[in-house]
mmCIF file of C-alpha atoms and ligand atoms in Angstrom:
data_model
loop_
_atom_site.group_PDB
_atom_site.id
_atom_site.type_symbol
_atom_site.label_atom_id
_atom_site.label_comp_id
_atom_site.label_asym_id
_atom_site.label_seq_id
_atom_site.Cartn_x
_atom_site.Cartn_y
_atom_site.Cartn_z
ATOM 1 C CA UNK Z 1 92.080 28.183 288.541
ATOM 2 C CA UNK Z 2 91.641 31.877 288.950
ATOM 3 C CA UNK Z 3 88.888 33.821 287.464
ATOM 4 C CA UNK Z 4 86.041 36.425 287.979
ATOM 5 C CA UNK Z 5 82.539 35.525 288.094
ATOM 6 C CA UNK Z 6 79.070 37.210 287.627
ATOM 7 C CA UNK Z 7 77.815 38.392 290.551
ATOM 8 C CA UNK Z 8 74.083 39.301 290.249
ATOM 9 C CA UNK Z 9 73.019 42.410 288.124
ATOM 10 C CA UNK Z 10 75.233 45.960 288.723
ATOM 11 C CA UNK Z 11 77.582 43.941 291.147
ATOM 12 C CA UNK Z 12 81.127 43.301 290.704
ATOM 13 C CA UNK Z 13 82.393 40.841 289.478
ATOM 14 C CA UNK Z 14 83.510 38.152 291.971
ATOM 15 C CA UNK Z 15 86.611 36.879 292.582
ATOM 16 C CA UNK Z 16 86.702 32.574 292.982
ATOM 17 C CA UNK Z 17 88.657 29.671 292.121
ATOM 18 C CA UNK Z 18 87.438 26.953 290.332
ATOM 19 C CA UNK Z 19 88.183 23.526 289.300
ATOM 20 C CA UNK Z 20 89.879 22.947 285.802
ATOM 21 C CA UNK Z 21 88.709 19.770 284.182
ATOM 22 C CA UNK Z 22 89.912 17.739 281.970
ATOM 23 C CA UNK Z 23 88.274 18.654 278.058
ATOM 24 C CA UNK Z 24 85.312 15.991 276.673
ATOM 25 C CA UNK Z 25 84.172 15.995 273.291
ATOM 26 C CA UNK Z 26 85.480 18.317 270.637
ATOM 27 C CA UNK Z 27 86.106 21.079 273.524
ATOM 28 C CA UNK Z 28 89.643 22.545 273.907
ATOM 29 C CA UNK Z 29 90.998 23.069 276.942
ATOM 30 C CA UNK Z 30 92.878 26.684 276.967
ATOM 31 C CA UNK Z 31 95.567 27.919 278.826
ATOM 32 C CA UNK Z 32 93.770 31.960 278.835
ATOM 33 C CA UNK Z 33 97.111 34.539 277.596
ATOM 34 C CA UNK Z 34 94.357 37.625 277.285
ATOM 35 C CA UNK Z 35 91.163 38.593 277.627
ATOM 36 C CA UNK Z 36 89.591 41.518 275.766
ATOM 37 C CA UNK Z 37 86.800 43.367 277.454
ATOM 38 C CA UNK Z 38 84.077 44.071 274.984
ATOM 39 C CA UNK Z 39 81.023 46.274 275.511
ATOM 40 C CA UNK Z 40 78.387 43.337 275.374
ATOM 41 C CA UNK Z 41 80.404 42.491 278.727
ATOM 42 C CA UNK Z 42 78.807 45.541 280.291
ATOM 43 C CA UNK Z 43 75.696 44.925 278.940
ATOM 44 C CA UNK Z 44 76.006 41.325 280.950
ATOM 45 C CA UNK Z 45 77.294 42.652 283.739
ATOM 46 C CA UNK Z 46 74.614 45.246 284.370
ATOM 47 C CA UNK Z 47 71.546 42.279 283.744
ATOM 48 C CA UNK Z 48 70.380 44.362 280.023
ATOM 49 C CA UNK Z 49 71.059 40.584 278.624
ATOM 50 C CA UNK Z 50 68.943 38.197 279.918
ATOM 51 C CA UNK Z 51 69.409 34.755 281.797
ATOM 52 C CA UNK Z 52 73.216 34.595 281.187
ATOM 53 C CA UNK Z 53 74.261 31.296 282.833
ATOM 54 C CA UNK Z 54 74.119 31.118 286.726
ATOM 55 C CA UNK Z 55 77.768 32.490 287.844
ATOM 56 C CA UNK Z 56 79.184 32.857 284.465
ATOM 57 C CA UNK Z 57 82.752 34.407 283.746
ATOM 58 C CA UNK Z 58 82.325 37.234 281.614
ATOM 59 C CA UNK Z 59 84.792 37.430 278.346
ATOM 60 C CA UNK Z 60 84.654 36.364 274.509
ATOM 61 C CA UNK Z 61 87.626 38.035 273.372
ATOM 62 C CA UNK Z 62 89.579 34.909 274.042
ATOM 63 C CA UNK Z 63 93.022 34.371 273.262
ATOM 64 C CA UNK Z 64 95.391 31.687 274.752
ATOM 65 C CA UNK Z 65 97.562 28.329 273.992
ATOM 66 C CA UNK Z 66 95.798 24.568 273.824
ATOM 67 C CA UNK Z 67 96.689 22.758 276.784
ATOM 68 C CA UNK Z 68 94.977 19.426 276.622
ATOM 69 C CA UNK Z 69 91.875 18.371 273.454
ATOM 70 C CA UNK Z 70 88.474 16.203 274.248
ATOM 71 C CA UNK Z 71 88.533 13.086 272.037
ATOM 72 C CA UNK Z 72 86.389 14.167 269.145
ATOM 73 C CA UNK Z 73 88.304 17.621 268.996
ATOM 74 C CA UNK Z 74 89.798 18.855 265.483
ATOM 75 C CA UNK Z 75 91.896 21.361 264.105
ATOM 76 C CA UNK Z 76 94.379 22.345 266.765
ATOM 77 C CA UNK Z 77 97.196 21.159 268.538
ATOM 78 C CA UNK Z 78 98.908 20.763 272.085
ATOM 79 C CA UNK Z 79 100.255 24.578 272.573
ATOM 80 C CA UNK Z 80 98.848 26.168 269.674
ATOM 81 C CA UNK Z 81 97.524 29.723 269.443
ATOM 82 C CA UNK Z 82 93.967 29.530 269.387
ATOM 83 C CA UNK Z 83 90.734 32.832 269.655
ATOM 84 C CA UNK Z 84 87.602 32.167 271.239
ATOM 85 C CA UNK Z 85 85.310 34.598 270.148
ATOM 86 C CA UNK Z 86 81.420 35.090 271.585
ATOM 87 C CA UNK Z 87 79.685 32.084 268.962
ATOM 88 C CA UNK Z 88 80.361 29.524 271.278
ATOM 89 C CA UNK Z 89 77.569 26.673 269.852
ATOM 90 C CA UNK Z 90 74.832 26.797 266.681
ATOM 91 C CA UNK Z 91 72.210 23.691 266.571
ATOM 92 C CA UNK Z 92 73.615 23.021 262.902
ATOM 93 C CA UNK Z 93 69.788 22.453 262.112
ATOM 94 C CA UNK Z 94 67.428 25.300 262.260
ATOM 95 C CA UNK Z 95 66.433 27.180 258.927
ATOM 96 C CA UNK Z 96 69.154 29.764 259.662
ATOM 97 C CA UNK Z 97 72.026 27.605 260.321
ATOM 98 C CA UNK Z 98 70.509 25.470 257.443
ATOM 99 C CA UNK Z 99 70.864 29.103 254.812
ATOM 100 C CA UNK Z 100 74.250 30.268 255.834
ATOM 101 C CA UNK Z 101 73.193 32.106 258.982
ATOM 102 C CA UNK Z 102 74.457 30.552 262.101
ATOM 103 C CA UNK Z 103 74.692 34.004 263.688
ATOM 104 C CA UNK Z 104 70.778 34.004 263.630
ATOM 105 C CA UNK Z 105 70.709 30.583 265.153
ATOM 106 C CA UNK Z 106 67.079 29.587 267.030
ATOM 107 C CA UNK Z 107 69.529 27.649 269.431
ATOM 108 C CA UNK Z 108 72.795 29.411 270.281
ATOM 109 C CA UNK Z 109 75.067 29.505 272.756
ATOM 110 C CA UNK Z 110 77.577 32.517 273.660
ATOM 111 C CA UNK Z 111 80.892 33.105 275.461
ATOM 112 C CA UNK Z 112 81.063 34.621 278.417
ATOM 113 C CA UNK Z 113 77.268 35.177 278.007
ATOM 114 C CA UNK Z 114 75.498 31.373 278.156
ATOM 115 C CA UNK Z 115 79.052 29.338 278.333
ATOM 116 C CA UNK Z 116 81.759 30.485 280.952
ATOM 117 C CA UNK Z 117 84.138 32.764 279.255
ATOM 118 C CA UNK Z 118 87.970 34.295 279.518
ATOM 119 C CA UNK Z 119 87.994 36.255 282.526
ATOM 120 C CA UNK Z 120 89.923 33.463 284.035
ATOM 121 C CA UNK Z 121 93.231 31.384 283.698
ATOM 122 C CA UNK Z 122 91.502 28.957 281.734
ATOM 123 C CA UNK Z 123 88.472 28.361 279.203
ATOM 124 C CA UNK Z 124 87.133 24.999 277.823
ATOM 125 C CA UNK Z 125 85.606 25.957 274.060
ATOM 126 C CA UNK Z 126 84.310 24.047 270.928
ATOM 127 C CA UNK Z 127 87.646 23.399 268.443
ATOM 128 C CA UNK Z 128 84.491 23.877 265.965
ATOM 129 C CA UNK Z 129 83.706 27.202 267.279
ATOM 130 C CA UNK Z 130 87.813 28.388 267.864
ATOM 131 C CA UNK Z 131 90.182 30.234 265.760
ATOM 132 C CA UNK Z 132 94.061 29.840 265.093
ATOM 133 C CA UNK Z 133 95.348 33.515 265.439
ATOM 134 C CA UNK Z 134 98.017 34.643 262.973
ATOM 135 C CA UNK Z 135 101.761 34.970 264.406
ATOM 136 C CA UNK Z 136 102.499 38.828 264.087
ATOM 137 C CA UNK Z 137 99.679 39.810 267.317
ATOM 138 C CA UNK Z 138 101.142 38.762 270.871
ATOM 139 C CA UNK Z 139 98.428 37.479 273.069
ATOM 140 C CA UNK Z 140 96.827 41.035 273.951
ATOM 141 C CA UNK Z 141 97.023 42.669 270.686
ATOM 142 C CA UNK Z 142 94.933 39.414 269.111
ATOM 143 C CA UNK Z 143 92.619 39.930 272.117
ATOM 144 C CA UNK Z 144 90.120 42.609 270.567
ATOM 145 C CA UNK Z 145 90.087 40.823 267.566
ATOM 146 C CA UNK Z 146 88.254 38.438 268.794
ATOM 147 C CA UNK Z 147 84.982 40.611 268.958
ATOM 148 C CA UNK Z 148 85.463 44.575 268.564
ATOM 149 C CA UNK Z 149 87.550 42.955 265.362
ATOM 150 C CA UNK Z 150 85.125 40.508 264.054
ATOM 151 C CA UNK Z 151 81.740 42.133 264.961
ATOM 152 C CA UNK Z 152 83.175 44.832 263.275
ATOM 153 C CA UNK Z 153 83.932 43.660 259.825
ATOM 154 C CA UNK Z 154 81.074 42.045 259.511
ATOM 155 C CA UNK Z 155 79.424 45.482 260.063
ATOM 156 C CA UNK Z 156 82.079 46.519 257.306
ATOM 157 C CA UNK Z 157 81.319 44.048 254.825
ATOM 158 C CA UNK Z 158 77.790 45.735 254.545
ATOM 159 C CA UNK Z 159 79.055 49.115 253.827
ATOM 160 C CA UNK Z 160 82.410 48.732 251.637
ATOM 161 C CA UNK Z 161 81.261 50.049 248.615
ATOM 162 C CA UNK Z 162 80.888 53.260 250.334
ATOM 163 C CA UNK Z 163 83.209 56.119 249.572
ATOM 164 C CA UNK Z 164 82.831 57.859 252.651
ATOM 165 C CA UNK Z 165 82.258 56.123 255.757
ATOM 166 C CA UNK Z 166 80.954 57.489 259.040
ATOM 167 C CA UNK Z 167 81.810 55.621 262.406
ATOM 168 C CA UNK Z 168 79.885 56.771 265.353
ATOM 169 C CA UNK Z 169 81.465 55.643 268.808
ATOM 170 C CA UNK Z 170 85.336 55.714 268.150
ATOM 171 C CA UNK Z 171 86.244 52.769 270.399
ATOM 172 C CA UNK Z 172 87.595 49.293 270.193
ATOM 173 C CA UNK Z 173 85.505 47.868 267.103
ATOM 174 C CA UNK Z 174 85.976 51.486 265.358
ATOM 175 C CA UNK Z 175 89.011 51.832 265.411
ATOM 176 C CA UNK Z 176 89.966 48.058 263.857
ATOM 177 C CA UNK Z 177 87.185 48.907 260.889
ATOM 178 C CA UNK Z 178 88.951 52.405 260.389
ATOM 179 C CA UNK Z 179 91.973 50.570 259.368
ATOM 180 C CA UNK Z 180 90.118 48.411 257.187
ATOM 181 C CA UNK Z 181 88.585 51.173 255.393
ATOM 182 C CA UNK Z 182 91.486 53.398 255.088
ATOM 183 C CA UNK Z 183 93.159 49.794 253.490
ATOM 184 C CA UNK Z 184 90.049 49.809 251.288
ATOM 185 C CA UNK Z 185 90.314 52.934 250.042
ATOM 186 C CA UNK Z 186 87.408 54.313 251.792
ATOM 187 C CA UNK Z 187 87.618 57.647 253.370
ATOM 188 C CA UNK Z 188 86.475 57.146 257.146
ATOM 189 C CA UNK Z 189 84.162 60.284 259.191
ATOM 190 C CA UNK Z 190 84.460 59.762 262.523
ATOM 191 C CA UNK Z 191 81.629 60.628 265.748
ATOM 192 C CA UNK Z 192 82.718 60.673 269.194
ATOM 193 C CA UNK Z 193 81.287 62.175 272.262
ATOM 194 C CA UNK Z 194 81.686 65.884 272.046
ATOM 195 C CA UNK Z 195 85.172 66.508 273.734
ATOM 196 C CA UNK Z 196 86.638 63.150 273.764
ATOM 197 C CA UNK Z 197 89.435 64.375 271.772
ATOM 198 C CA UNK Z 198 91.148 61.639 272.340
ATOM 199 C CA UNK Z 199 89.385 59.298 270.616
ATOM 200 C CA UNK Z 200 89.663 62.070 267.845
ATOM 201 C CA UNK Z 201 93.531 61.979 267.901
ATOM 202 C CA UNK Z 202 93.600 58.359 267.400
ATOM 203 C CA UNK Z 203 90.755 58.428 264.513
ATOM 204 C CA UNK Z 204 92.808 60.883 262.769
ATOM 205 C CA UNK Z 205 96.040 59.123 263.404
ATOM 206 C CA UNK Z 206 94.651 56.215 261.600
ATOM 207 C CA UNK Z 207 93.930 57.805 258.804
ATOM 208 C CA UNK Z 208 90.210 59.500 258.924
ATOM 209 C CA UNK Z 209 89.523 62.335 256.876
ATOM 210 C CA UNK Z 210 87.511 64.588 259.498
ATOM 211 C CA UNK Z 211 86.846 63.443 263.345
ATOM 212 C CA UNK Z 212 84.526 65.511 265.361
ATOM 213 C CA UNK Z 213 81.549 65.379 267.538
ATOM 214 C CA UNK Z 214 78.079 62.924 266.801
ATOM 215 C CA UNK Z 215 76.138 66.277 267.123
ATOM 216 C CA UNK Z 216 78.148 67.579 264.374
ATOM 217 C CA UNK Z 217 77.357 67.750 260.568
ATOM 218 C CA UNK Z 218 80.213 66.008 258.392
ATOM 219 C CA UNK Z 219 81.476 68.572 255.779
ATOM 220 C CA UNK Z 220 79.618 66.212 253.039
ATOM 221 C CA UNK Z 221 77.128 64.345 253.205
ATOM 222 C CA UNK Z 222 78.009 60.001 254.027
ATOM 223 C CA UNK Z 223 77.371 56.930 251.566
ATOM 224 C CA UNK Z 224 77.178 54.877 254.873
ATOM 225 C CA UNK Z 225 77.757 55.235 258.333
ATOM 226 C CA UNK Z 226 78.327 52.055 261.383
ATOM 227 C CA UNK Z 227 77.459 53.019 265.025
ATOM 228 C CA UNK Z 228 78.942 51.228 267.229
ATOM 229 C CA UNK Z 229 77.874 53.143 270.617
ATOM 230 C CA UNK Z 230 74.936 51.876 272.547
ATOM 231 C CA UNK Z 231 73.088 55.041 272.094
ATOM 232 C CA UNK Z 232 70.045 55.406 270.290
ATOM 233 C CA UNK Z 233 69.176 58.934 269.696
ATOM 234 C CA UNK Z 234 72.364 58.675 267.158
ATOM 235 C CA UNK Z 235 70.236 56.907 264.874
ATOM 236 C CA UNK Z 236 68.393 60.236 263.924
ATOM 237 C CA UNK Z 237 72.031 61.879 263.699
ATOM 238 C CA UNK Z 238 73.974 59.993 262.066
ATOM 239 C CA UNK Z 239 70.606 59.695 259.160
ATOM 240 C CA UNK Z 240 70.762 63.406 259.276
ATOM 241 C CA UNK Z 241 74.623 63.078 257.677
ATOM 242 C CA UNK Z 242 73.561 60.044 255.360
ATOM 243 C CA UNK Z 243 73.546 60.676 251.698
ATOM 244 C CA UNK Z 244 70.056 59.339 249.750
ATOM 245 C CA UNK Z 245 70.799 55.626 249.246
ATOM 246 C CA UNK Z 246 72.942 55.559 252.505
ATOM 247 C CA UNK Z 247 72.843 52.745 254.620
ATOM 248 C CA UNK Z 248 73.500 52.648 258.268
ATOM 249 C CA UNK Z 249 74.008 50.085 260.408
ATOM 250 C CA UNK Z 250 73.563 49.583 264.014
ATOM 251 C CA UNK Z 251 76.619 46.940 265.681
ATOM 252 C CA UNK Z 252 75.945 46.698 269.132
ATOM 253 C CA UNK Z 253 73.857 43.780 270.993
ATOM 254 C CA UNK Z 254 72.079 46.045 272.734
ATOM 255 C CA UNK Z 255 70.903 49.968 272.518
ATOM 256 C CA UNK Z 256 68.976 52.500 274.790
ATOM 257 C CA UNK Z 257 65.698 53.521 273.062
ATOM 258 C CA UNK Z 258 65.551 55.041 269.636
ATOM 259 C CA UNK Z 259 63.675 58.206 269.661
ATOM 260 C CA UNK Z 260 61.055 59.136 266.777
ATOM 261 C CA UNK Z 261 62.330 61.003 263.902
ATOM 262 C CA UNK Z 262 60.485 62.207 260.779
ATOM 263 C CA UNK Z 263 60.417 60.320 257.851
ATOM 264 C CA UNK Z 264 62.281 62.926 255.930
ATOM 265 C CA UNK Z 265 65.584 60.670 257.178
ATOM 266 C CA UNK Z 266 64.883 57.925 255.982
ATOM 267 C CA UNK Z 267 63.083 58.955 253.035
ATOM 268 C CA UNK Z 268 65.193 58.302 249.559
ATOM 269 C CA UNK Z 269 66.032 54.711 249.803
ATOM 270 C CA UNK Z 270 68.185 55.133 253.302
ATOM 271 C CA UNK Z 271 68.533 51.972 254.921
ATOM 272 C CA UNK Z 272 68.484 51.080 258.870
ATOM 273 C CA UNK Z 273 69.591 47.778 259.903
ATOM 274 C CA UNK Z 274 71.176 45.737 262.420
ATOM 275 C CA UNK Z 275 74.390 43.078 262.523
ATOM 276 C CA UNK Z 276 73.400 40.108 264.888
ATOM 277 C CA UNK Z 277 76.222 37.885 266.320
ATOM 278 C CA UNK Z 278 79.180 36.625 263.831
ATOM 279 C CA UNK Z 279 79.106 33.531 261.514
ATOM 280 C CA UNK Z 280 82.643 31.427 261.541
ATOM 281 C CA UNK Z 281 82.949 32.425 257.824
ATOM 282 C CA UNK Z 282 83.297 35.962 259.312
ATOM 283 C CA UNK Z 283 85.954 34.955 261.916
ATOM 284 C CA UNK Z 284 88.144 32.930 258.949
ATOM 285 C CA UNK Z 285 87.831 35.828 256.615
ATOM 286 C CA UNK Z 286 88.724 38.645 259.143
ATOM 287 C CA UNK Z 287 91.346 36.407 260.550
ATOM 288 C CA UNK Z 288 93.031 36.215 256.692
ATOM 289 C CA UNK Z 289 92.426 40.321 256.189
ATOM 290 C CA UNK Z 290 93.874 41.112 259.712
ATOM 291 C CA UNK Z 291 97.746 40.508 259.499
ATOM 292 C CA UNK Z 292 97.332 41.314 255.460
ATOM 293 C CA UNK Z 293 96.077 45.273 256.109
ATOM 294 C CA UNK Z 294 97.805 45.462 258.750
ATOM 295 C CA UNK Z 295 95.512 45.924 261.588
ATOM 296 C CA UNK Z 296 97.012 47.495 264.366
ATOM 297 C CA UNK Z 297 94.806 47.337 267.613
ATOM 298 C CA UNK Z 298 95.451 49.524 269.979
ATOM 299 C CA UNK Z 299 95.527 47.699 273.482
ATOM 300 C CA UNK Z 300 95.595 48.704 277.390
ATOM 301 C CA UNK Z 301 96.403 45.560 279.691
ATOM 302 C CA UNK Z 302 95.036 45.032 282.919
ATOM 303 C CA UNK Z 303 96.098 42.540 285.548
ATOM 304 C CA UNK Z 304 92.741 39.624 285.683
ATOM 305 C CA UNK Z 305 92.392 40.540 288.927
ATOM 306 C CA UNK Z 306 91.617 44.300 288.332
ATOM 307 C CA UNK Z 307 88.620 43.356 286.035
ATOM 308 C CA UNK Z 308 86.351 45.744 287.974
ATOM 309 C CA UNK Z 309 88.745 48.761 287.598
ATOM 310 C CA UNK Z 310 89.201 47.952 283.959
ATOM 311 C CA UNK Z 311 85.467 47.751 283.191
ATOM 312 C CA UNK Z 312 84.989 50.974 285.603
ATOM 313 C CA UNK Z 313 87.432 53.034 283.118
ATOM 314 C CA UNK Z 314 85.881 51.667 280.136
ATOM 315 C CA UNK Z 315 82.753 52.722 281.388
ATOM 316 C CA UNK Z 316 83.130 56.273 281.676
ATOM 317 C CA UNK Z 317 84.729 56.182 278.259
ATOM 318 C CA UNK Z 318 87.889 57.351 279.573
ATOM 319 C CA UNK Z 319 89.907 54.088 277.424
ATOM 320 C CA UNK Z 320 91.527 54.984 273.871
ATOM 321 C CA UNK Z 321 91.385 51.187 272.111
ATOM 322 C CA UNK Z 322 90.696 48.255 273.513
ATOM 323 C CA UNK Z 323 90.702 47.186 277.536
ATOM 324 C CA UNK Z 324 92.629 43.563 278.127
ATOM 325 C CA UNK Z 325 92.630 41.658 280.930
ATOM 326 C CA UNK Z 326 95.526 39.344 281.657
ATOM 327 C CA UNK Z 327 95.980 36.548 284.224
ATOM 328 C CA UNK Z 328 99.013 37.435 286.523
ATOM 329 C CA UNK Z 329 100.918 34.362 285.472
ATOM 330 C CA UNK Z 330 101.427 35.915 281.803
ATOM 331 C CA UNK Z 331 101.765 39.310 282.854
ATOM 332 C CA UNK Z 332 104.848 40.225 281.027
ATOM 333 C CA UNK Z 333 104.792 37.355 278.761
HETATM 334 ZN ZN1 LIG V 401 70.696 26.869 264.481
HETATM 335 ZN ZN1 LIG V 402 81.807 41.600 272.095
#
């Protein structure tokens, strides 16, 4: 098969061919139909994560069809629709597996991170650790829900009590949760880089109350705000706008350094805190709310083999959505 590998730190990817085995155990063997590209990807690609497996092919935004099941595999059938997201493997033993918190787990393994992921014609994954996708997405559409989707609502689920929600970083995760807020009845605020007014378009056109720039003051003050941008010195701004009691919470795997800020911002019961990972409670749950809202994703497709020029335009933030890649041999499918 096809696919693009992991070339060494700030490298492109690489373009090889490898072998396509026959599934063992409870994997699946899947026939790839898209590929989201997620910003953890980046964070791979340029070495911020550390010792991702020798080689690996980037991608845990997995969508595609069964094409042949290990033994011991459950749940799925020959030609089914099936999502891979990144929680490719929990131990099933530590204490947070144990309480309900397989995201935290001592022992995990990820997608396109620690396993080989969907930058490639086709993926083996656990059926334990795979998701059937519901009928109204095609392939690319369902792609982004696989992470940007899921990551996201779990953000969401801390902060849906909140009246009005601020979203810092309008991109592929934001602009699923604005839909799920605007469904909730929540009135979304949302931060992009000054300018982009782009992103701001498609913020308003799903339904936010006020878009504008992170440097910006909201015109009142936010019950909770989600930022989804790897930047740190948002944390300070996007307190600054938080209401006393607010919560905010930080969704990406990885951020550039926090700078200090006076305890004035946090002061008043505000609350800073992180989302780690998914659980598979969060994939069946989002899965269920997705086609019920509905979510609309906003997708641009990419042929597999331009992988580099997709992540290059994602990059400089010049992408409104989500970035897909898709294996020539479903182009047009
Ligand atoms: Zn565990
Ligand atoms: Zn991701």
């Amino acid at each position: 098969m096809h696919a693009m590998e992991f070339a060494g730190a700030h490298q492109p990817l690489h373009p090889t061919e490898r072998p396509v085995r026959k599934p063992t155990g409870r994997n699946l063997l899947i026939r790839v139909g898209a590929c989201g590209i997620c910003r953890t990807d980046l964070h791979v690609i340029d070495g911020e994560l550390e010792h991702p497996k020798a080689r690996v092919i980037p991608g845990h935004e997995v969508v595609g069809r069964v094409v042949a099941m290990g033994p011991e595999a459950r749940g799925f059938k020959i030609g089914e629709r099936v999502g891979v997201p990144w929680l490719g493997f929990t131990c099933g033993r530590c204490h947070f597996c144990r309480s309900g918190r397989e995201n935290l787990c001592d022992k995990p393994k990820f997608t396109g991170y620690t396993l080989d992921g969907g930058y490639a014609e086709y993926i083996t994954a656990d059926s334990h650790y795979s998701f059937p996708i519901p009928k109204i997405y095609s392939d690319a559409e369902a792609a982004p829900l696989m992470c940007a989707g899921l990551i996201g609502y779990r953000c969401w689920k801390l902060v849906r009590t909140a009246k009005r929600l601020g979203i810092y970083g309008f991109g592929a995760a934001a602009h699923i949760v604005a839909q799920i807020a605007k469904h909730h009845g929540q009135q979304v605020y949302a931060f992009t880089r000054s300018g982009d007014t782009a992103a701001q378009k498609l913020a308003r056109s799903l339904g936010a109350v006020w878009a504008g720039s992170s440097e910006e003051m909201p015109p009142k003050l936010l019950d909770a705000a989600i930022i989804f941008a790897s930047v740190g010195p948002l944390v300070p701004l996007a307190l600054k706008a938080l209401e006393k009691g607010g919560t905010l919470v930080l969704g990406g795997i990885h951020m550039s350094e926090i700078p200090a800020f006076s305890y004035d911002l946090l002061w008043e019961e505000r609350i800073v805190r992180s989302v780690a990972n998914l659980t598979r409670q969060d994939a069946i749950e989002f899965l269920r709310l997705a086609p019920r809202v509905p979510i609309r994703p906003h997708v641009t497709t990419y042929p597999l083999d331009e992988a580099n020029e997709a992540i290059a335009v994602l990059r400089k933030g010049n992408l409104v959505g989500a970035a897909v890649l898709v294996p020539a041999a479903c182009e047009g499918a």
